[in-house]
Amino acid sequence: MNRIQHYLSNQSLKGKWALTSAAVIFVSFAVICSVLYIAIHSWLLNEQEQSVKRTMDDLTVFFESQGNFLTIHDIQSNKGLMNSIVDKNQTVRILNKDKIEILRINDSTKIMPSVPDNLPNHGYAISKEKVENVDTFLAASTIRIGPFSGYIQLTHPLTSFESLMRYILTAMCILGLGALIASAGIGYLLATTLLKPLDDLRLEMTEVAEQGFTAPIKLQYDAKDEIGDLLTVYRSMMGELEQSFLSQQQFISDASHELRTPIQVVEGHLSLIKRWGKDDPSVLEESLNTSLLEITRMKKLIEEMLELARREQNDLQNNADILMITTDIMEEIKVLSPDATIDLEVDPEISYWAIISDNAYGQILRNLLQNAIRYSENSPKIKIQLSKQHESVQIEVSDKGIGIAEEDQSRIFDRFYRVDSSRSRDGGGTGLGLSIVNMLVNKYRGTIKVKSKLHFGSTFTIELPAEK
Ligand code: ADP
């Protein structure tokens, strides 16, 4: 059994299919044939035995009809009549009481066995024995009519029955072999046809493995079966993989580009210091200050990039008290930017609990408030509004700052995208703040929207799933 399993596991799907279907068809065919063979065998054998019984009955009736004065001569003169009773393949002997043959009808069995001694007084005895190497029905009975007493002996060789059975067996074997070959062939053909899309998919996957995501998906298969489903899953998986691969590449190239600038600035200033700074304290002071500023910016950039790259599992069991965290962060921001006014609009009767971690929400709000301050001229005026709907908590952060042009609004959540890079650079922006906000909001199954009008201000609306 283990060997068969091992052999099958090393076969291709087509091979397995062909072998299994051939084996199943062959076994079913063999079982049906065996049952049929046994049924035909016992039915035909029974027919042969009935024929023996019929002849013996007819012979008994014949003798009984001869009256009470039956002589050996009478018996011999009735040979013709008895001939018509006995089948051609049967041999009948009439013997006297000393078991000496007085009449023989037919000669299909040359050497007749001796008549057994223990015969029943009425009726006859039937047995099946080998005579002249052939299975034969043997029947014998005693006759006592008037002065005559003797025996009837009948042999019925099963030669024609056996040759018929051999013929049936041979036909069944040939048919079985034919069925085996046909089922294996049809199974293989079917498997080849049905598994063709799977084969194509394998080839395509090999191509992708060799050429990468650039290899086009050529396979066309529209049927709504398991292979169709597999293809759909494969295509969407490839799409996602390609997307994440491309965005990772984009991230790496953006990140290296963004890091190169501060490094070049620091490098330039260090060379300035080396050349002039030793003699000119003003150059030294200015270059050191600029280098420090760039290094601080670079540190922030690296921290934010790491934050974005970190793909920690979201903990959907986390619940945050949105109102409490909002108040805490507002206080924190007010200390850092004392000229900003931040108002909070909230219904004190409602509890604002959302499914998000304290840290994640804190980071989201901090980034939105920092942007609102950074992109406001004069003293920033910010309003935070909390509201609750059936299944979500809404947080709205509005400012009266410089606003975002319509065409930029769809891109501000992209990594490193800055509307006015010189401005956000001055203000310490990296272009990653809103990407981090977007990533965190998505992570906790929330949504973020922006509404803005250039020179009038912007409103960021976040919706988070409420705690049930
Ligand atoms: P940055 O670090 O440059 O602020 P963000 O990802 O936080 O990067 O923001 C991307 C860009 O979106 C910013 O450069 C800025 O131009 C614009 N922006 C973000 N928030 C505001 C806002 N409240 N008002 C006006 N512009 C904004």
Coordinates of C-alpha atoms and ligand atoms in Angstrom, one line a residue:
M1 CA 0.0 0.0 0.0
N2 CA 2.8 2.4 1.0
R3 CA 4.6 1.6 -2.2
I4 CA 1.5 2.3 -4.3
Q5 CA 1.1 5.6 -2.4
H6 CA 4.8 6.5 -3.0
Y7 CA 4.5 5.5 -6.7
L8 CA 1.3 7.6 -7.1
S9 CA 2.8 10.6 -5.3
N10 CA 5.6 10.7 -7.8
Q11 CA 3.3 10.7 -10.8
S12 CA 2.0 13.8 -12.6
L13 CA -1.6 14.8 -12.1
K14 CA -2.5 13.4 -15.5
G15 CA -0.8 10.1 -14.6
K16 CA -2.6 9.9 -11.3
W17 CA -5.9 10.6 -13.0
A18 CA -5.4 8.0 -15.7
L19 CA -4.1 5.4 -13.3
T20 CA -6.9 5.9 -10.8
S21 CA -9.7 6.0 -13.3
A22 CA -8.3 2.8 -15.0
A23 CA -8.0 1.1 -11.7
V24 CA -11.5 2.1 -10.6
I25 CA -13.1 1.0 -13.9
F26 CA -11.1 -2.2 -14.0
V27 CA -12.0 -3.2 -10.4
S28 CA -15.7 -2.4 -11.0
F29 CA -15.6 -4.4 -14.2
A30 CA -13.8 -7.3 -12.5
V31 CA -16.4 -7.4 -9.7
I32 CA -19.4 -7.3 -12.2
C33 CA -17.8 -10.0 -14.4
S34 CA -17.1 -12.3 -11.4
V35 CA -20.7 -12.0 -10.2
L36 CA -22.0 -12.6 -13.7
Y37 CA -19.6 -15.5 -14.3
I38 CA -20.7 -17.2 -11.0
A39 CA -24.4 -16.6 -11.8
I40 CA -24.0 -18.0 -15.4
H41 CA -21.9 -21.0 -14.1
S42 CA -24.4 -22.1 -11.5
W43 CA -27.4 -21.5 -13.8
L44 CA -25.9 -23.6 -16.6
L45 CA -24.7 -26.3 -14.2
N46 CA -28.2 -26.5 -12.8
E47 CA -29.6 -26.8 -16.4
Q48 CA -27.2 -29.8 -17.0
E49 CA -28.3 -31.5 -13.8
Q50 CA -32.0 -30.9 -14.7
S51 CA -31.3 -32.6 -18.1
V52 CA -29.9 -35.7 -16.2
K53 CA -32.9 -35.8 -13.9
R54 CA -35.3 -35.5 -16.9
T55 CA -33.7 -38.4 -18.7
M56 CA -33.7 -40.6 -15.6
D57 CA -37.3 -39.7 -14.9
D58 CA -38.3 -40.5 -18.5
L59 CA -36.4 -43.8 -18.4
T60 CA -38.1 -44.8 -15.2
V61 CA -41.5 -44.0 -16.6
F62 CA -40.6 -45.9 -19.7
F63 CA -39.7 -49.1 -17.7
E64 CA -42.7 -48.8 -15.5
S65 CA -45.0 -48.6 -18.6
Q66 CA -43.7 -52.0 -19.9
G67 CA -45.9 -54.1 -17.6
N68 CA -45.0 -56.9 -15.3
F69 CA -43.5 -59.3 -17.8
L70 CA -40.4 -57.4 -18.9
T71 CA -37.6 -59.5 -20.3
I72 CA -34.0 -58.7 -21.4
H73 CA -35.2 -59.3 -25.0
D74 CA -38.0 -56.7 -24.6
I75 CA -35.4 -54.2 -23.3
Q76 CA -33.0 -54.8 -26.2
S77 CA -35.8 -54.5 -28.8
N78 CA -36.9 -51.1 -27.3
K79 CA -33.5 -49.6 -27.9
G80 CA -34.8 -47.2 -30.6
L81 CA -37.5 -45.8 -28.3
M82 CA -35.0 -45.3 -25.5
N83 CA -32.6 -43.6 -27.9
S84 CA -35.2 -40.8 -28.4
I85 CA -35.4 -40.3 -24.6
V86 CA -31.6 -40.0 -24.0
D87 CA -29.7 -36.8 -25.0
K88 CA -26.9 -37.2 -27.6
N89 CA -24.1 -36.4 -25.2
Q90 CA -25.5 -38.8 -22.5
T91 CA -24.6 -42.5 -22.3
V92 CA -27.0 -44.9 -20.7
R93 CA -26.3 -48.5 -19.7
I94 CA -28.9 -51.1 -18.7
L95 CA -27.3 -53.8 -16.5
N96 CA -28.7 -57.0 -15.1
K97 CA -28.7 -57.8 -11.4
D98 CA -25.1 -59.1 -11.7
K99 CA -24.1 -55.7 -13.1
I100 CA -23.5 -57.1 -16.6
E101 CA -24.3 -54.7 -19.4
I102 CA -27.3 -55.8 -21.5
L103 CA -27.9 -52.6 -23.4
R104 CA -25.9 -49.3 -24.1
I105 CA -27.4 -46.2 -25.7
N106 CA -24.9 -43.7 -27.1
D107 CA -21.1 -44.0 -26.6
S108 CA -20.0 -40.6 -25.5
T109 CA -18.3 -42.1 -22.4
K110 CA -16.2 -45.0 -23.4
I111 CA -15.1 -46.4 -20.1
M112 CA -18.1 -46.4 -17.8
P113 CA -17.5 -46.4 -14.0
S114 CA -18.9 -49.3 -12.0
V115 CA -22.4 -49.0 -10.6
P116 CA -22.3 -48.2 -6.8
D117 CA -23.7 -50.7 -4.4
N118 CA -25.6 -48.5 -2.0
L119 CA -28.3 -47.2 -4.4
P120 CA -31.7 -46.0 -3.0
N121 CA -34.7 -48.4 -3.4
H122 CA -36.8 -45.6 -5.0
G123 CA -35.5 -42.9 -7.3
Y124 CA -31.9 -42.5 -8.3
A125 CA -28.6 -41.2 -7.0
I126 CA -26.8 -38.3 -8.7
S127 CA -23.1 -37.4 -8.2
K128 CA -20.5 -35.3 -10.0
E129 CA -17.2 -37.0 -10.6
K130 CA -14.2 -37.0 -13.0
V131 CA -14.6 -39.6 -15.7
E132 CA -12.0 -39.9 -18.4
N133 CA -10.6 -36.6 -17.0
V134 CA -13.8 -34.8 -17.7
D135 CA -16.3 -33.5 -15.0
T136 CA -19.3 -35.7 -15.4
F137 CA -22.7 -36.1 -13.8
L138 CA -23.3 -39.7 -12.9
A139 CA -26.8 -41.1 -12.2
A140 CA -27.9 -44.6 -11.3
S141 CA -31.0 -46.4 -10.1
T142 CA -32.3 -49.9 -9.6
I143 CA -35.1 -51.4 -11.7
R144 CA -37.3 -54.3 -10.6
I145 CA -40.1 -55.0 -13.0
G146 CA -41.7 -58.5 -13.0
P147 CA -39.0 -61.1 -13.4
F148 CA -36.3 -58.5 -14.4
S149 CA -34.2 -56.8 -11.9
G150 CA -31.1 -54.7 -12.8
Y151 CA -29.7 -51.1 -13.0
I152 CA -29.9 -48.0 -15.2
Q153 CA -26.7 -46.0 -15.3
L154 CA -26.3 -42.6 -17.0
T155 CA -23.3 -40.5 -17.6
H156 CA -23.5 -36.9 -18.7
P157 CA -20.1 -35.3 -19.4
L158 CA -19.8 -31.6 -18.9
T159 CA -17.5 -31.1 -21.9
S160 CA -19.8 -28.6 -23.8
F161 CA -20.7 -26.8 -20.5
E162 CA -17.0 -26.4 -19.7
S163 CA -16.0 -25.1 -23.1
L164 CA -18.9 -22.6 -23.0
M165 CA -17.7 -21.4 -19.6
R166 CA -14.1 -21.1 -20.9
Y167 CA -15.4 -19.1 -23.9
I168 CA -17.3 -16.7 -21.6
L169 CA -14.2 -16.3 -19.3
T170 CA -12.0 -15.6 -22.3
A171 CA -14.5 -13.0 -23.7
M172 CA -14.7 -11.4 -20.2
C173 CA -10.9 -11.2 -19.9
I174 CA -10.5 -9.7 -23.4
L175 CA -13.3 -7.2 -22.6
G176 CA -11.7 -6.4 -19.2
L177 CA -8.3 -5.7 -20.8
G178 CA -9.9 -3.6 -23.5
A179 CA -11.8 -1.6 -20.8
L180 CA -8.6 -1.2 -18.8
I181 CA -6.7 0.2 -21.8
A182 CA -9.7 2.3 -22.9
S183 CA -10.3 3.8 -19.4
A184 CA -6.6 4.6 -19.0
G185 CA -6.5 6.3 -22.4
I186 CA -9.7 8.2 -21.9
G187 CA -8.6 9.2 -18.4
Y188 CA -5.3 10.5 -19.7
L189 CA -7.0 12.4 -22.5
L190 CA -9.6 13.9 -20.2
A191 CA -6.9 14.8 -17.6
T192 CA -4.8 16.4 -20.4
T193 CA -7.8 18.5 -21.6
L194 CA -9.2 19.4 -18.2
L195 CA -5.8 20.1 -16.6
K196 CA -4.5 22.2 -19.6
P197 CA -5.3 25.5 -18.0
L198 CA -3.5 24.4 -14.8
D199 CA -0.5 23.5 -17.0
D200 CA -0.6 26.9 -18.6
L201 CA -0.8 28.5 -15.2
R202 CA 2.3 26.5 -14.1
L203 CA 4.2 27.7 -17.2
E204 CA 3.1 31.3 -16.6
M205 CA 4.2 31.1 -13.0
T206 CA 7.6 29.7 -14.1
E207 CA 7.9 32.7 -16.5
V208 CA 7.1 35.1 -13.6
A209 CA 9.6 33.4 -11.4
E210 CA 12.3 33.9 -14.1
Q211 CA 11.3 37.3 -15.4
G212 CA 9.8 38.9 -12.4
F213 CA 6.5 40.9 -12.3
T214 CA 7.2 42.4 -15.7
A215 CA 6.2 39.1 -17.3
P216 CA 2.7 39.7 -18.7
I217 CA -0.3 37.5 -17.7
K218 CA -1.3 35.9 -21.0
L219 CA -3.5 33.1 -19.7
Q220 CA -7.2 33.4 -20.8
Y221 CA -9.7 31.2 -19.0
D222 CA -13.2 32.4 -18.4
A223 CA -14.9 29.3 -17.0
K224 CA -16.4 29.6 -13.5
D225 CA -14.9 26.5 -12.0
E226 CA -12.2 25.8 -9.5
I227 CA -9.4 26.6 -12.0
G228 CA -11.1 29.8 -12.9
D229 CA -11.2 30.7 -9.2
L230 CA -7.6 29.8 -8.8
L231 CA -6.7 32.1 -11.6
T232 CA -8.7 35.0 -10.2
V233 CA -6.9 34.5 -6.8
Y234 CA -3.6 34.2 -8.6
R235 CA -4.2 37.4 -10.6
S236 CA -5.3 39.4 -7.6
M237 CA -2.4 38.1 -5.6
M238 CA 0.0 39.0 -8.4
G239 CA -1.5 42.4 -8.6
E240 CA -1.1 43.0 -4.9
L241 CA 2.4 41.7 -4.9
E242 CA 3.3 43.9 -7.9
Q243 CA 1.7 46.9 -6.2
S244 CA 3.6 46.3 -2.9
F245 CA 6.8 45.6 -4.8
L246 CA 6.5 48.8 -6.8
S247 CA 5.6 50.9 -3.8
Q248 CA 8.5 49.5 -1.9
Q249 CA 10.8 50.4 -4.8
Q250 CA 9.3 53.8 -5.0
F251 CA 9.7 54.2 -1.2
I252 CA 13.4 53.2 -1.4
S253 CA 14.1 55.6 -4.3
D254 CA 12.2 58.5 -2.6
A255 CA 13.8 57.8 0.7
S256 CA 17.3 57.8 -0.7
H257 CA 16.6 61.0 -2.6
E258 CA 15.2 62.7 0.4
L259 CA 18.2 61.6 2.6
R260 CA 20.7 62.7 0.0
T261 CA 19.7 66.4 0.2
P262 CA 20.4 66.9 3.9
I263 CA 23.6 64.9 3.7
Q264 CA 24.8 67.0 0.8
V265 CA 23.9 70.2 2.7
V266 CA 25.9 69.0 5.8
E267 CA 28.8 67.9 3.6
G268 CA 28.9 71.3 1.9
H269 CA 28.9 73.1 5.3
L270 CA 31.6 70.9 6.7
S271 CA 33.8 71.7 3.7
L272 CA 33.1 75.4 4.3
I273 CA 34.1 75.1 7.9
K274 CA 37.3 73.2 6.9
R275 CA 38.2 75.9 4.4
W276 CA 37.1 79.2 6.1
G277 CA 35.5 78.4 9.4
K278 CA 38.7 78.2 11.4
D279 CA 39.5 81.8 10.6
D280 CA 35.9 83.2 10.3
P281 CA 33.8 82.6 13.4
S282 CA 30.6 83.8 11.6
V283 CA 31.0 81.2 8.9
L284 CA 31.7 78.6 11.6
E285 CA 28.6 79.6 13.5
E286 CA 26.2 79.7 10.5
S287 CA 27.5 76.4 9.1
L288 CA 27.3 74.6 12.4
N289 CA 23.7 75.9 12.9
T290 CA 22.6 74.8 9.4
S291 CA 24.3 71.4 9.7
L292 CA 22.6 70.9 13.1
L293 CA 19.2 71.9 11.6
E294 CA 19.7 69.5 8.7
I295 CA 20.7 66.6 11.0
T296 CA 17.6 67.2 13.1
R297 CA 15.5 67.1 10.0
M298 CA 17.3 63.9 8.9
K299 CA 16.7 62.3 12.3
K300 CA 13.0 63.2 12.0
L301 CA 12.8 61.8 8.5
I302 CA 14.4 58.5 9.5
E303 CA 12.1 58.2 12.5
E304 CA 9.1 58.8 10.3
M305 CA 10.3 56.4 7.6
L306 CA 10.8 53.7 10.2
E307 CA 7.3 54.4 11.5
L308 CA 5.9 53.9 8.0
A309 CA 7.9 50.8 7.3
R310 CA 6.9 49.2 10.5
R311 CA 4.1 46.8 9.7
E312 CA 3.0 45.9 13.2
Q313 CA -0.3 43.9 13.5
N314 CA -3.2 46.1 14.3
D315 CA -4.8 45.3 17.6
L316 CA -8.5 45.6 17.0
Q317 CA -9.2 44.8 20.6
N318 CA -7.7 48.2 21.5
N319 CA -10.1 51.0 22.6
A320 CA -9.2 54.6 22.9
D321 CA -11.0 57.4 24.8
I322 CA -11.0 59.9 21.9
L323 CA -12.1 62.8 24.0
M324 CA -9.5 62.3 26.7
I325 CA -6.6 61.9 24.2
T326 CA -7.8 64.9 22.1
T327 CA -7.7 67.1 25.2
D328 CA -4.3 65.8 26.2
I329 CA -2.8 66.4 22.8
M330 CA -4.4 69.9 22.6
E331 CA -2.6 70.8 25.8
E332 CA 0.7 69.4 24.5
I333 CA 0.4 71.4 21.2
K334 CA -0.6 74.6 23.0
V335 CA 2.7 74.5 25.0
L336 CA 4.7 73.9 21.9
S337 CA 2.9 76.6 19.8
P338 CA 1.6 79.2 22.3
D339 CA 0.3 81.5 19.6
A340 CA -2.1 78.9 18.2
T341 CA -5.7 78.8 19.3
I342 CA -7.4 75.4 19.4
D343 CA -11.1 75.1 20.1
L344 CA -12.8 71.8 20.9
E345 CA -16.5 71.3 20.1
V346 CA -17.9 68.3 21.8
D347 CA -21.1 67.0 23.4
P348 CA -20.1 66.2 27.0
E349 CA -23.0 63.7 27.4
I350 CA -21.6 61.4 24.8
S351 CA -18.7 59.0 25.3
Y352 CA -16.3 58.9 22.3
W353 CA -14.6 55.5 22.4
A354 CA -13.2 54.2 19.2
I355 CA -11.4 50.9 18.2
I356 CA -7.8 52.2 17.9
S357 CA -4.8 52.3 20.1
D358 CA -4.1 55.4 22.2
N359 CA -0.7 55.8 20.6
A360 CA -2.0 55.5 17.0
Y361 CA -4.8 58.1 17.6
G362 CA -2.4 60.4 19.4
Q363 CA 0.0 60.3 16.5
I364 CA -2.8 61.0 14.0
L365 CA -4.1 64.0 15.8
R366 CA -0.6 65.3 16.5
N367 CA 0.3 65.2 12.8
L368 CA -3.0 66.9 11.8
L369 CA -2.6 69.7 14.4
Q370 CA 1.1 70.2 13.5
N371 CA 0.1 70.6 9.8
A372 CA -2.7 73.0 10.7
I373 CA -0.2 75.1 12.6
R374 CA 2.6 74.8 10.0
Y375 CA 0.4 75.7 7.1
S376 CA -1.3 78.7 8.7
E377 CA -0.2 82.3 8.2
N378 CA -0.1 84.6 11.3
S379 CA -1.5 83.0 14.4
P380 CA -3.2 79.7 13.6
K381 CA -6.8 79.2 14.5
I382 CA -7.9 75.6 14.7
K383 CA -11.1 73.9 15.6
I384 CA -11.5 70.3 16.6
Q385 CA -15.0 68.8 16.4
L386 CA -16.0 65.4 17.8
S387 CA -19.2 63.7 16.8
K388 CA -20.6 60.2 17.0
Q389 CA -22.8 58.3 14.6
H390 CA -24.3 54.9 15.1
E391 CA -21.1 52.9 14.4
S392 CA -18.4 55.5 14.1
V393 CA -16.7 58.3 15.8
Q394 CA -15.9 61.4 13.7
I395 CA -13.0 63.7 14.4
E396 CA -12.8 66.9 12.3
V397 CA -9.7 69.2 12.4
S398 CA -10.2 72.5 10.6
D399 CA -7.9 75.4 10.2
K400 CA -8.0 78.7 8.5
G401 CA -4.6 78.3 6.9
I402 CA -3.3 78.5 3.4
G403 CA -5.5 75.7 2.1
I404 CA -4.6 73.1 -0.5
A405 CA -5.3 73.5 -4.2
E406 CA -7.9 71.1 -5.7
E407 CA -5.3 69.3 -7.9
D408 CA -3.0 68.6 -4.9
Q409 CA -5.7 67.3 -2.6
S410 CA -5.5 63.7 -4.0
R411 CA -1.8 63.6 -3.7
I412 CA -1.1 64.9 -0.2
F413 CA -1.4 61.4 1.3
D414 CA 1.4 60.1 -0.9
R415 CA 4.8 59.5 0.6
F416 CA 7.2 62.5 0.4
Y417 CA 4.6 64.6 -1.4
R418 CA 4.7 68.3 -0.5
V419 CA 2.7 71.0 -2.1
D420 CA 5.3 73.6 -1.6
S421 CA 8.5 71.9 -0.7
S422 CA 10.5 75.0 0.2
R423 CA 7.8 76.0 2.6
S424 CA 7.4 72.7 4.4
R425 CA 11.2 72.3 4.5
D426 CA 11.5 75.6 6.3
G427 CA 8.8 74.4 8.7
G428 CA 10.5 71.0 9.3
G429 CA 8.1 69.0 7.1
T430 CA 9.2 65.7 5.5
G431 CA 6.2 64.9 3.3
L432 CA 5.5 61.8 5.4
G433 CA 3.1 63.1 8.1
L434 CA -0.1 62.5 6.1
S435 CA 1.1 59.2 4.8
I436 CA 1.6 58.0 8.4
V437 CA -1.9 59.4 9.3
N438 CA -3.4 57.6 6.3
M439 CA -1.6 54.3 7.1
L440 CA -2.7 54.4 10.7
V441 CA -6.4 55.3 9.9
N442 CA -6.5 52.4 7.3
K443 CA -4.9 50.0 9.8
Y444 CA -7.7 50.6 12.2
R445 CA -10.4 50.3 9.4
G446 CA -11.2 54.0 9.4
T447 CA -11.4 56.6 6.7
I448 CA -9.8 60.0 6.1
K449 CA -11.1 62.8 3.9
V450 CA -9.9 66.3 3.2
K451 CA -11.9 69.4 2.2
S452 CA -9.9 72.5 1.4
K453 CA -10.0 75.8 -0.4
L454 CA -6.8 77.7 -1.3
H455 CA -6.3 80.7 1.0
F456 CA -9.3 79.8 3.1
G457 CA -8.3 76.7 5.1
S458 CA -8.6 73.0 5.3
T459 CA -10.7 70.4 7.1
F460 CA -9.5 66.9 7.7
T461 CA -12.3 64.4 8.7
I462 CA -11.4 61.1 10.2
E463 CA -14.0 58.4 10.9
L464 CA -13.0 55.5 13.2
P465 CA -15.2 52.5 14.1
A466 CA -16.8 53.1 17.4
E467 CA -16.5 50.7 20.3
K468 CA -19.7 48.7 20.5
Ligands
ADP1 P1 4.8 67.6 5.5 O1 5.8 67.0 6.3 O2 5.4 68.3 4.3 O3 3.8 68.5 6.2 P2 2.5 65.9 5.1 O4 2.4 64.6 4.6 O5 2.1 66.1 6.5 O6 4.0 66.4 4.9 O7 1.7 66.9 4.2 C1 1.8 66.8 2.8 C2 1.5 68.2 2.2 O8 0.2 68.5 2.3 C3 2.2 69.3 2.9 O9 3.5 69.5 2.3 C4 1.3 70.5 2.6 O10 1.6 71.1 1.4 C5 0.0 69.9 2.5 N1 -0.8 70.1 3.8 C6 -1.0 69.2 4.8 N2 -1.8 69.6 5.7 C7 -2.1 70.9 5.4 C8 -3.0 71.9 5.9 N3 -3.6 71.7 7.1 N4 -3.1 73.0 5.2 C9 -2.5 73.2 4.0 N5 -1.7 72.3 3.4 C10 -1.5 71.1 4.1

